[in-house]
mmCIF file with all atom_site columns, C-alpha atoms in Angstrom:
data_model
loop_
_atom_site.group_PDB
_atom_site.id
_atom_site.type_symbol
_atom_site.label_atom_id
_atom_site.label_alt_id
_atom_site.label_comp_id
_atom_site.label_asym_id
_atom_site.label_entity_id
_atom_site.label_seq_id
_atom_site.pdbx_PDB_ins_code
_atom_site.Cartn_x
_atom_site.Cartn_y
_atom_site.Cartn_z
_atom_site.occupancy
_atom_site.B_iso_or_equiv
_atom_site.pdbx_formal_charge
_atom_site.auth_seq_id
_atom_site.auth_comp_id
_atom_site.auth_asym_id
_atom_site.auth_atom_id
_atom_site.pdbx_PDB_model_num
ATOM 1   C CA . UNK A 1 1   ? -7.571  -17.894 16.045  1.00 66.00 ? 1   UNK A CA 1
ATOM 2   C CA . UNK A 1 2   ? -9.526  -16.144 13.307  1.00 77.00 ? 2   UNK A CA 1
ATOM 3   C CA . UNK A 1 3   ? -9.054  -16.900 9.637   1.00 82.00 ? 3   UNK A CA 1
ATOM 4   C CA . UNK A 1 4   ? -7.486  -14.056 7.633   1.00 86.00 ? 4   UNK A CA 1
ATOM 5   C CA . UNK A 1 5   ? -8.127  -13.594 3.920   1.00 88.00 ? 5   UNK A CA 1
ATOM 6   C CA . UNK A 1 6   ? -6.802  -10.950 1.563   1.00 90.00 ? 6   UNK A CA 1
ATOM 7   C CA . UNK A 1 7   ? -9.606  -9.323  -0.414  1.00 93.00 ? 7   UNK A CA 1
ATOM 8   C CA . UNK A 1 8   ? -7.687  -6.745  -2.440  1.00 95.00 ? 8   UNK A CA 1
ATOM 9   C CA . UNK A 1 9   ? -4.309  -5.135  -2.954  1.00 96.00 ? 9   UNK A CA 1
ATOM 10  C CA . UNK A 1 10  ? -4.384  -1.412  -3.768  1.00 97.00 ? 10  UNK A CA 1
ATOM 11  C CA . UNK A 1 11  ? -1.558  0.686   -5.188  1.00 97.00 ? 11  UNK A CA 1
ATOM 12  C CA . UNK A 1 12  ? -1.746  4.474   -5.158  1.00 97.00 ? 12  UNK A CA 1
ATOM 13  C CA . UNK A 1 13  ? 0.845   6.661   -6.911  1.00 96.00 ? 13  UNK A CA 1
ATOM 14  C CA . UNK A 1 14  ? 3.227   3.972   -8.105  1.00 93.00 ? 14  UNK A CA 1
ATOM 15  C CA . UNK A 1 15  ? 5.060   4.310   -11.412 1.00 89.00 ? 15  UNK A CA 1
ATOM 16  C CA . UNK A 1 16  ? 2.479   3.978   -14.164 1.00 87.00 ? 16  UNK A CA 1
ATOM 17  C CA . UNK A 1 17  ? -0.380  3.596   -11.654 1.00 91.00 ? 17  UNK A CA 1
ATOM 18  C CA . UNK A 1 18  ? -2.372  6.426   -10.084 1.00 94.00 ? 18  UNK A CA 1
ATOM 19  C CA . UNK A 1 19  ? -4.913  4.124   -8.389  1.00 96.00 ? 19  UNK A CA 1
ATOM 20  C CA . UNK A 1 20  ? -5.300  0.429   -9.032  1.00 95.00 ? 20  UNK A CA 1
ATOM 21  C CA . UNK A 1 21  ? -7.205  -2.215  -7.118  1.00 95.00 ? 21  UNK A CA 1
ATOM 22  C CA . UNK A 1 22  ? -6.266  -5.868  -7.608  1.00 92.00 ? 22  UNK A CA 1
ATOM 23  C CA . UNK A 1 23  ? -8.887  -8.401  -6.519  1.00 91.00 ? 23  UNK A CA 1
ATOM 24  C CA . UNK A 1 24  ? -7.502  -11.473 -4.785  1.00 88.00 ? 24  UNK A CA 1
ATOM 25  C CA . UNK A 1 25  ? -9.135  -14.838 -5.197  1.00 84.00 ? 25  UNK A CA 1
ATOM 26  C CA . UNK A 1 26  ? -8.883  -16.979 -2.048  1.00 76.00 ? 26  UNK A CA 1
ATOM 27  C CA . UNK A 1 27  ? -7.900  -19.999 -4.136  1.00 77.00 ? 27  UNK A CA 1
ATOM 28  C CA . UNK A 1 28  ? -5.846  -18.691 -7.061  1.00 72.00 ? 28  UNK A CA 1
ATOM 29  C CA . UNK A 1 29  ? -4.006  -15.472 -7.744  1.00 70.00 ? 29  UNK A CA 1
ATOM 30  C CA . UNK A 1 30  ? -1.861  -15.031 -10.808 1.00 81.00 ? 30  UNK A CA 1
ATOM 31  C CA . UNK A 1 31  ? -0.183  -12.061 -12.413 1.00 81.00 ? 31  UNK A CA 1
ATOM 32  C CA . UNK A 1 32  ? 0.144   -12.198 -16.137 1.00 85.00 ? 32  UNK A CA 1
ATOM 33  C CA . UNK A 1 33  ? 1.537   -9.614  -18.495 1.00 85.00 ? 33  UNK A CA 1
ATOM 34  C CA . UNK A 1 34  ? 4.283   -8.745  -20.897 1.00 86.00 ? 34  UNK A CA 1
ATOM 35  C CA . UNK A 1 35  ? 7.711   -7.522  -19.845 1.00 85.00 ? 35  UNK A CA 1
ATOM 36  C CA . UNK A 1 36  ? 7.431   -4.093  -18.253 1.00 80.00 ? 36  UNK A CA 1
ATOM 37  C CA . UNK A 1 37  ? 3.705   -4.437  -17.517 1.00 81.00 ? 37  UNK A CA 1
ATOM 38  C CA . UNK A 1 38  ? 4.220   -4.020  -13.747 1.00 82.00 ? 38  UNK A CA 1
ATOM 39  C CA . UNK A 1 39  ? 3.992   -7.568  -12.386 1.00 85.00 ? 39  UNK A CA 1
ATOM 40  C CA . UNK A 1 40  ? 7.099   -7.141  -10.215 1.00 83.00 ? 40  UNK A CA 1
ATOM 41  C CA . UNK A 1 41  ? 5.932   -3.745  -8.995  1.00 86.00 ? 41  UNK A CA 1
ATOM 42  C CA . UNK A 1 42  ? 2.631   -5.257  -7.830  1.00 88.00 ? 42  UNK A CA 1
ATOM 43  C CA . UNK A 1 43  ? 4.476   -8.019  -5.969  1.00 87.00 ? 43  UNK A CA 1
ATOM 44  C CA . UNK A 1 44  ? 6.882   -5.515  -4.399  1.00 87.00 ? 44  UNK A CA 1
ATOM 45  C CA . UNK A 1 45  ? 3.934   -3.399  -3.206  1.00 91.00 ? 45  UNK A CA 1
ATOM 46  C CA . UNK A 1 46  ? 2.381   -6.440  -1.505  1.00 90.00 ? 46  UNK A CA 1
ATOM 47  C CA . UNK A 1 47  ? 5.731   -7.376  -0.010  1.00 89.00 ? 47  UNK A CA 1
ATOM 48  C CA . UNK A 1 48  ? 6.227   -3.865  1.399   1.00 92.00 ? 48  UNK A CA 1
ATOM 49  C CA . UNK A 1 49  ? 2.877   -4.097  3.232   1.00 94.00 ? 49  UNK A CA 1
ATOM 50  C CA . UNK A 1 50  ? 3.898   -7.452  4.694   1.00 91.00 ? 50  UNK A CA 1
ATOM 51  C CA . UNK A 1 51  ? 7.422   -6.321  5.671   1.00 86.00 ? 51  UNK A CA 1
ATOM 52  C CA . UNK A 1 52  ? 7.620   -2.504  5.984   1.00 85.00 ? 52  UNK A CA 1
ATOM 53  C CA . UNK A 1 53  ? 11.242  -2.263  7.076   1.00 80.00 ? 53  UNK A CA 1
ATOM 54  C CA . UNK A 1 54  ? 13.781  -0.736  4.687   1.00 71.00 ? 54  UNK A CA 1
ATOM 55  C CA . UNK A 1 55  ? 16.655  -2.437  6.499   1.00 72.00 ? 55  UNK A CA 1
ATOM 56  C CA . UNK A 1 56  ? 15.192  -5.764  5.348   1.00 69.00 ? 56  UNK A CA 1
ATOM 57  C CA . UNK A 1 57  ? 13.942  -4.771  1.888   1.00 68.00 ? 57  UNK A CA 1
ATOM 58  C CA . UNK A 1 58  ? 16.312  -4.910  -1.069  1.00 64.00 ? 58  UNK A CA 1
ATOM 59  C CA . UNK A 1 59  ? 14.856  -4.664  -4.547  1.00 59.00 ? 59  UNK A CA 1
ATOM 60  C CA . UNK A 1 60  ? 17.136  -4.740  -7.522  1.00 57.00 ? 60  UNK A CA 1
ATOM 61  C CA . UNK A 1 61  ? 16.283  -5.122  -11.154 1.00 51.00 ? 61  UNK A CA 1
ATOM 62  C CA . UNK A 1 62  ? 17.434  -8.541  -12.304 1.00 47.00 ? 62  UNK A CA 1
ATOM 63  C CA . UNK A 1 63  ? 15.865  -8.227  -15.750 1.00 48.00 ? 63  UNK A CA 1
ATOM 64  C CA . UNK A 1 64  ? 17.514  -7.490  -19.041 1.00 45.00 ? 64  UNK A CA 1
ATOM 65  C CA . UNK A 1 65  ? 17.713  -3.746  -18.313 1.00 48.00 ? 65  UNK A CA 1
ATOM 66  C CA . UNK A 1 66  ? 19.500  -4.144  -14.961 1.00 46.00 ? 66  UNK A CA 1
ATOM 67  C CA . UNK A 1 67  ? 22.882  -3.357  -16.479 1.00 41.00 ? 67  UNK A CA 1
ATOM 68  C CA . UNK A 1 68  ? 21.683  0.099   -17.595 1.00 42.00 ? 68  UNK A CA 1
ATOM 69  C CA . UNK A 1 69  ? 20.503  1.308   -14.201 1.00 44.00 ? 69  UNK A CA 1
ATOM 70  C CA . UNK A 1 70  ? 17.164  -0.445  -14.147 1.00 45.00 ? 70  UNK A CA 1
ATOM 71  C CA . UNK A 1 71  ? 14.399  0.780   -11.882 1.00 48.00 ? 71  UNK A CA 1
ATOM 72  C CA . UNK A 1 72  ? 16.542  2.140   -9.014  1.00 58.00 ? 72  UNK A CA 1
ATOM 73  C CA . UNK A 1 73  ? 14.886  -0.268  -6.584  1.00 77.00 ? 73  UNK A CA 1
ATOM 74  C CA . UNK A 1 74  ? 11.831  0.812   -4.607  1.00 85.00 ? 74  UNK A CA 1
ATOM 75  C CA . UNK A 1 75  ? 12.557  4.542   -5.083  1.00 85.00 ? 75  UNK A CA 1
ATOM 76  C CA . UNK A 1 76  ? 12.297  4.197   -8.857  1.00 84.00 ? 76  UNK A CA 1
ATOM 77  C CA . UNK A 1 77  ? 9.003   2.307   -8.686  1.00 88.00 ? 77  UNK A CA 1
ATOM 78  C CA . UNK A 1 78  ? 7.100   5.107   -6.958  1.00 91.00 ? 78  UNK A CA 1
ATOM 79  C CA . UNK A 1 79  ? 4.949   7.552   -8.883  1.00 90.00 ? 79  UNK A CA 1
ATOM 80  C CA . UNK A 1 80  ? 4.724   11.328  -8.942  1.00 87.00 ? 80  UNK A CA 1
ATOM 81  C CA . UNK A 1 81  ? 7.620   12.917  -7.017  1.00 87.00 ? 81  UNK A CA 1
ATOM 82  C CA . UNK A 1 82  ? 6.587   15.097  -4.088  1.00 89.00 ? 82  UNK A CA 1
ATOM 83  C CA . UNK A 1 83  ? 3.436   13.076  -3.503  1.00 93.00 ? 83  UNK A CA 1
ATOM 84  C CA . UNK A 1 84  ? 3.163   10.086  -1.170  1.00 96.00 ? 84  UNK A CA 1
ATOM 85  C CA . UNK A 1 85  ? 2.475   6.573   -2.429  1.00 96.00 ? 85  UNK A CA 1
ATOM 86  C CA . UNK A 1 86  ? 0.456   3.841   -0.746  1.00 97.00 ? 86  UNK A CA 1
ATOM 87  C CA . UNK A 1 87  ? 0.418   0.067   -0.794  1.00 97.00 ? 87  UNK A CA 1
ATOM 88  C CA . UNK A 1 88  ? -2.592  -1.417  0.990   1.00 98.00 ? 88  UNK A CA 1
ATOM 89  C CA . UNK A 1 89  ? -4.023  -4.854  1.698   1.00 97.00 ? 89  UNK A CA 1
ATOM 90  C CA . UNK A 1 90  ? -7.748  -5.055  2.460   1.00 97.00 ? 90  UNK A CA 1
ATOM 91  C CA . UNK A 1 91  ? -8.048  -7.995  4.855   1.00 95.00 ? 91  UNK A CA 1
ATOM 92  C CA . UNK A 1 92  ? -10.916 -9.879  6.433   1.00 93.00 ? 92  UNK A CA 1
ATOM 93  C CA . UNK A 1 93  ? -10.157 -11.140 9.906   1.00 90.00 ? 93  UNK A CA 1
ATOM 94  C CA . UNK A 1 94  ? -13.093 -13.362 10.748  1.00 88.00 ? 94  UNK A CA 1
ATOM 95  C CA . UNK A 1 95  ? -16.067 -11.029 10.189  1.00 89.00 ? 95  UNK A CA 1
ATOM 96  C CA . UNK A 1 96  ? -14.039 -7.830  10.629  1.00 93.00 ? 96  UNK A CA 1
ATOM 97  C CA . UNK A 1 97  ? -12.339 -5.678  8.024   1.00 96.00 ? 97  UNK A CA 1
ATOM 98  C CA . UNK A 1 98  ? -8.757  -4.585  8.571   1.00 96.00 ? 98  UNK A CA 1
ATOM 99  C CA . UNK A 1 99  ? -6.824  -2.332  6.220   1.00 97.00 ? 99  UNK A CA 1
ATOM 100 C CA . UNK A 1 100 ? -3.059  -2.851  6.499   1.00 97.00 ? 100 UNK A CA 1
ATOM 101 C CA . UNK A 1 101 ? -0.950  -0.416  4.577   1.00 97.00 ? 101 UNK A CA 1
ATOM 102 C CA . UNK A 1 102 ? 2.218   1.543   4.140   1.00 97.00 ? 102 UNK A CA 1
ATOM 103 C CA . UNK A 1 103 ? 2.688   5.196   3.265   1.00 97.00 ? 103 UNK A CA 1
ATOM 104 C CA . UNK A 1 104 ? 5.834   5.574   1.156   1.00 95.00 ? 104 UNK A CA 1
ATOM 105 C CA . UNK A 1 105 ? 7.622   8.893   0.777   1.00 94.00 ? 105 UNK A CA 1
ATOM 106 C CA . UNK A 1 106 ? 10.593  9.511   -1.449  1.00 90.00 ? 106 UNK A CA 1
ATOM 107 C CA . UNK A 1 107 ? 13.649  11.061  0.119   1.00 88.00 ? 107 UNK A CA 1
ATOM 108 C CA . UNK A 1 108 ? 17.002  11.754  -1.537  1.00 84.00 ? 108 UNK A CA 1
ATOM 109 C CA . UNK A 1 109 ? 17.585  8.961   -4.056  1.00 80.00 ? 109 UNK A CA 1
ATOM 110 C CA . UNK A 1 110 ? 17.581  6.075   -3.350  1.00 80.00 ? 110 UNK A CA 1
ATOM 111 C CA . UNK A 1 111 ? 15.932  6.558   0.072   1.00 85.00 ? 111 UNK A CA 1
ATOM 112 C CA . UNK A 1 112 ? 12.269  5.861   0.759   1.00 89.00 ? 112 UNK A CA 1
ATOM 113 C CA . UNK A 1 113 ? 10.637  6.407   4.135   1.00 91.00 ? 113 UNK A CA 1
ATOM 114 C CA . UNK A 1 114 ? 7.987   3.841   5.089   1.00 94.00 ? 114 UNK A CA 1
ATOM 115 C CA . UNK A 1 115 ? 5.184   4.531   7.571   1.00 96.00 ? 115 UNK A CA 1
ATOM 116 C CA . UNK A 1 116 ? 3.042   1.463   8.259   1.00 97.00 ? 116 UNK A CA 1
ATOM 117 C CA . UNK A 1 117 ? -0.567  1.911   9.348   1.00 98.00 ? 117 UNK A CA 1
ATOM 118 C CA . UNK A 1 118 ? -3.826  0.078   9.935   1.00 97.00 ? 118 UNK A CA 1
ATOM 119 C CA . UNK A 1 119 ? -7.375  1.267   9.489   1.00 98.00 ? 119 UNK A CA 1
ATOM 120 C CA . UNK A 1 120 ? -10.116 -0.393  11.491  1.00 97.00 ? 120 UNK A CA 1
ATOM 121 C CA . UNK A 1 121 ? -13.846 0.147   11.659  1.00 96.00 ? 121 UNK A CA 1
ATOM 122 C CA . UNK A 1 122 ? -14.598 0.532   7.945   1.00 97.00 ? 122 UNK A CA 1
ATOM 123 C CA . UNK A 1 123 ? -17.828 -1.073  6.824   1.00 96.00 ? 123 UNK A CA 1
ATOM 124 C CA . UNK A 1 124 ? -17.529 -3.744  4.135   1.00 94.00 ? 124 UNK A CA 1
ATOM 125 C CA . UNK A 1 125 ? -19.253 -1.502  1.583   1.00 95.00 ? 125 UNK A CA 1
ATOM 126 C CA . UNK A 1 126 ? -16.826 1.437   1.972   1.00 97.00 ? 126 UNK A CA 1
ATOM 127 C CA . UNK A 1 127 ? -14.670 1.783   -1.122  1.00 96.00 ? 127 UNK A CA 1
ATOM 128 C CA . UNK A 1 128 ? -10.977 2.270   -0.484  1.00 97.00 ? 128 UNK A CA 1
ATOM 129 C CA . UNK A 1 129 ? -11.035 5.091   -3.046  1.00 96.00 ? 129 UNK A CA 1
ATOM 130 C CA . UNK A 1 130 ? -12.999 7.089   -0.454  1.00 95.00 ? 130 UNK A CA 1
ATOM 131 C CA . UNK A 1 131 ? -10.075 6.764   1.942   1.00 97.00 ? 131 UNK A CA 1
ATOM 132 C CA . UNK A 1 132 ? -6.983  6.573   -0.266  1.00 97.00 ? 132 UNK A CA 1
ATOM 133 C CA . UNK A 1 133 ? -7.869  9.398   -2.647  1.00 97.00 ? 133 UNK A CA 1
ATOM 134 C CA . UNK A 1 134 ? -8.643  12.993  -1.748  1.00 95.00 ? 134 UNK A CA 1
ATOM 135 C CA . UNK A 1 135 ? -11.539 13.627  -4.120  1.00 91.00 ? 135 UNK A CA 1
ATOM 136 C CA . UNK A 1 136 ? -12.545 17.224  -3.235  1.00 85.00 ? 136 UNK A CA 1
ATOM 137 C CA . UNK A 1 137 ? -12.071 19.011  -6.579  1.00 82.00 ? 137 UNK A CA 1
ATOM 138 C CA . UNK A 1 138 ? -9.837  16.519  -8.362  1.00 88.00 ? 138 UNK A CA 1
ATOM 139 C CA . UNK A 1 139 ? -8.361  13.194  -7.341  1.00 91.00 ? 139 UNK A CA 1
ATOM 140 C CA . UNK A 1 140 ? -5.169  13.685  -5.339  1.00 94.00 ? 140 UNK A CA 1
ATOM 141 C CA . UNK A 1 141 ? -3.045  11.435  -3.163  1.00 96.00 ? 141 UNK A CA 1
ATOM 142 C CA . UNK A 1 142 ? -3.617  12.452  0.470   1.00 96.00 ? 142 UNK A CA 1
ATOM 143 C CA . UNK A 1 143 ? -0.810  13.054  2.956   1.00 96.00 ? 143 UNK A CA 1
ATOM 144 C CA . UNK A 1 144 ? -0.880  11.244  6.324   1.00 96.00 ? 144 UNK A CA 1
ATOM 145 C CA . UNK A 1 145 ? -3.055  13.850  8.070   1.00 97.00 ? 145 UNK A CA 1
ATOM 146 C CA . UNK A 1 146 ? -5.598  13.931  5.256   1.00 97.00 ? 146 UNK A CA 1
ATOM 147 C CA . UNK A 1 147 ? -5.611  10.108  5.172   1.00 97.00 ? 147 UNK A CA 1
ATOM 148 C CA . UNK A 1 148 ? -6.550  10.158  8.872   1.00 98.00 ? 148 UNK A CA 1
ATOM 149 C CA . UNK A 1 149 ? -9.406  12.599  8.116   1.00 97.00 ? 149 UNK A CA 1
ATOM 150 C CA . UNK A 1 150 ? -10.661 10.563  5.159   1.00 97.00 ? 150 UNK A CA 1
ATOM 151 C CA . UNK A 1 151 ? -10.602 7.347   7.212   1.00 98.00 ? 151 UNK A CA 1
ATOM 152 C CA . UNK A 1 152 ? -12.629 9.049   9.960   1.00 98.00 ? 152 UNK A CA 1
ATOM 153 C CA . UNK A 1 153 ? -15.142 10.445  7.428   1.00 97.00 ? 153 UNK A CA 1
ATOM 154 C CA . UNK A 1 154 ? -15.631 6.899   6.120   1.00 97.00 ? 154 UNK A CA 1
ATOM 155 C CA . UNK A 1 155 ? -16.266 5.590   9.643   1.00 97.00 ? 155 UNK A CA 1
ATOM 156 C CA . UNK A 1 156 ? -12.801 4.164   10.309  1.00 98.00 ? 156 UNK A CA 1
ATOM 157 C CA . UNK A 1 157 ? -9.886  4.844   12.584  1.00 97.00 ? 157 UNK A CA 1
ATOM 158 C CA . UNK A 1 158 ? -6.316  5.182   11.310  1.00 98.00 ? 158 UNK A CA 1
ATOM 159 C CA . UNK A 1 159 ? -3.377  4.177   13.473  1.00 98.00 ? 159 UNK A CA 1
ATOM 160 C CA . UNK A 1 160 ? 0.164   4.953   12.255  1.00 97.00 ? 160 UNK A CA 1
ATOM 161 C CA . UNK A 1 161 ? 3.215   3.122   13.596  1.00 97.00 ? 161 UNK A CA 1
ATOM 162 C CA . UNK A 1 162 ? 6.756   4.349   14.208  1.00 93.00 ? 162 UNK A CA 1
ATOM 163 C CA . UNK A 1 163 ? 8.234   0.906   13.648  1.00 92.00 ? 163 UNK A CA 1
ATOM 164 C CA . UNK A 1 164 ? 7.558   -2.360  11.869  1.00 91.00 ? 164 UNK A CA 1
ATOM 165 C CA . UNK A 1 165 ? 7.667   -4.068  15.266  1.00 92.00 ? 165 UNK A CA 1
ATOM 166 C CA . UNK A 1 166 ? 4.694   -2.016  16.542  1.00 94.00 ? 166 UNK A CA 1
ATOM 167 C CA . UNK A 1 167 ? 2.845   -2.592  13.246  1.00 94.00 ? 167 UNK A CA 1
ATOM 168 C CA . UNK A 1 168 ? 3.361   -6.361  13.502  1.00 92.00 ? 168 UNK A CA 1
ATOM 169 C CA . UNK A 1 169 ? 2.203   -6.343  17.126  1.00 92.00 ? 169 UNK A CA 1
ATOM 170 C CA . UNK A 1 170 ? -1.051  -4.700  16.014  1.00 92.00 ? 170 UNK A CA 1
ATOM 171 C CA . UNK A 1 171 ? -1.535  -7.072  13.078  1.00 87.00 ? 171 UNK A CA 1
ATOM 172 C CA . UNK A 1 172 ? -0.942  -10.198 15.100  1.00 84.00 ? 172 UNK A CA 1
ATOM 173 C CA . UNK A 1 173 ? -2.917  -9.066  18.162  1.00 76.00 ? 173 UNK A CA 1
#
């Protein structure tokens, strides 16, 4: 069995975040910030990558603003409407790099469609911005097809999954 470590968590097109990379220390990871800074959103993004199944995910605002409608769960935490969002974990599995992620697309409120994926074959020095952002004339969030093209251009291979079960089978293989 190979040791797995999380190198980074990346959020793309989440509320208040166009692109953000969070470095993970193998010994200590802490989120610190004032109320409303996005700590819960970061944790939810990581959780979605680890369990991309809407039948099992329930996010409600339990903070002081919950009584006024709060964040509308996962749907309300996503960024620009009409554009996909991504949550991605950059993993090291032994000496190999594995990108585990989820493409999130808003549907009629409060629905969100999740499409889990993995990217293999990326060299350690390839920045995830090269894959997760379409940088032709201005930075844009790529759709699934463009994500596949960007992964291939960076030397990787994208595999999308129709179910969390298939995604888990790939991750634990």
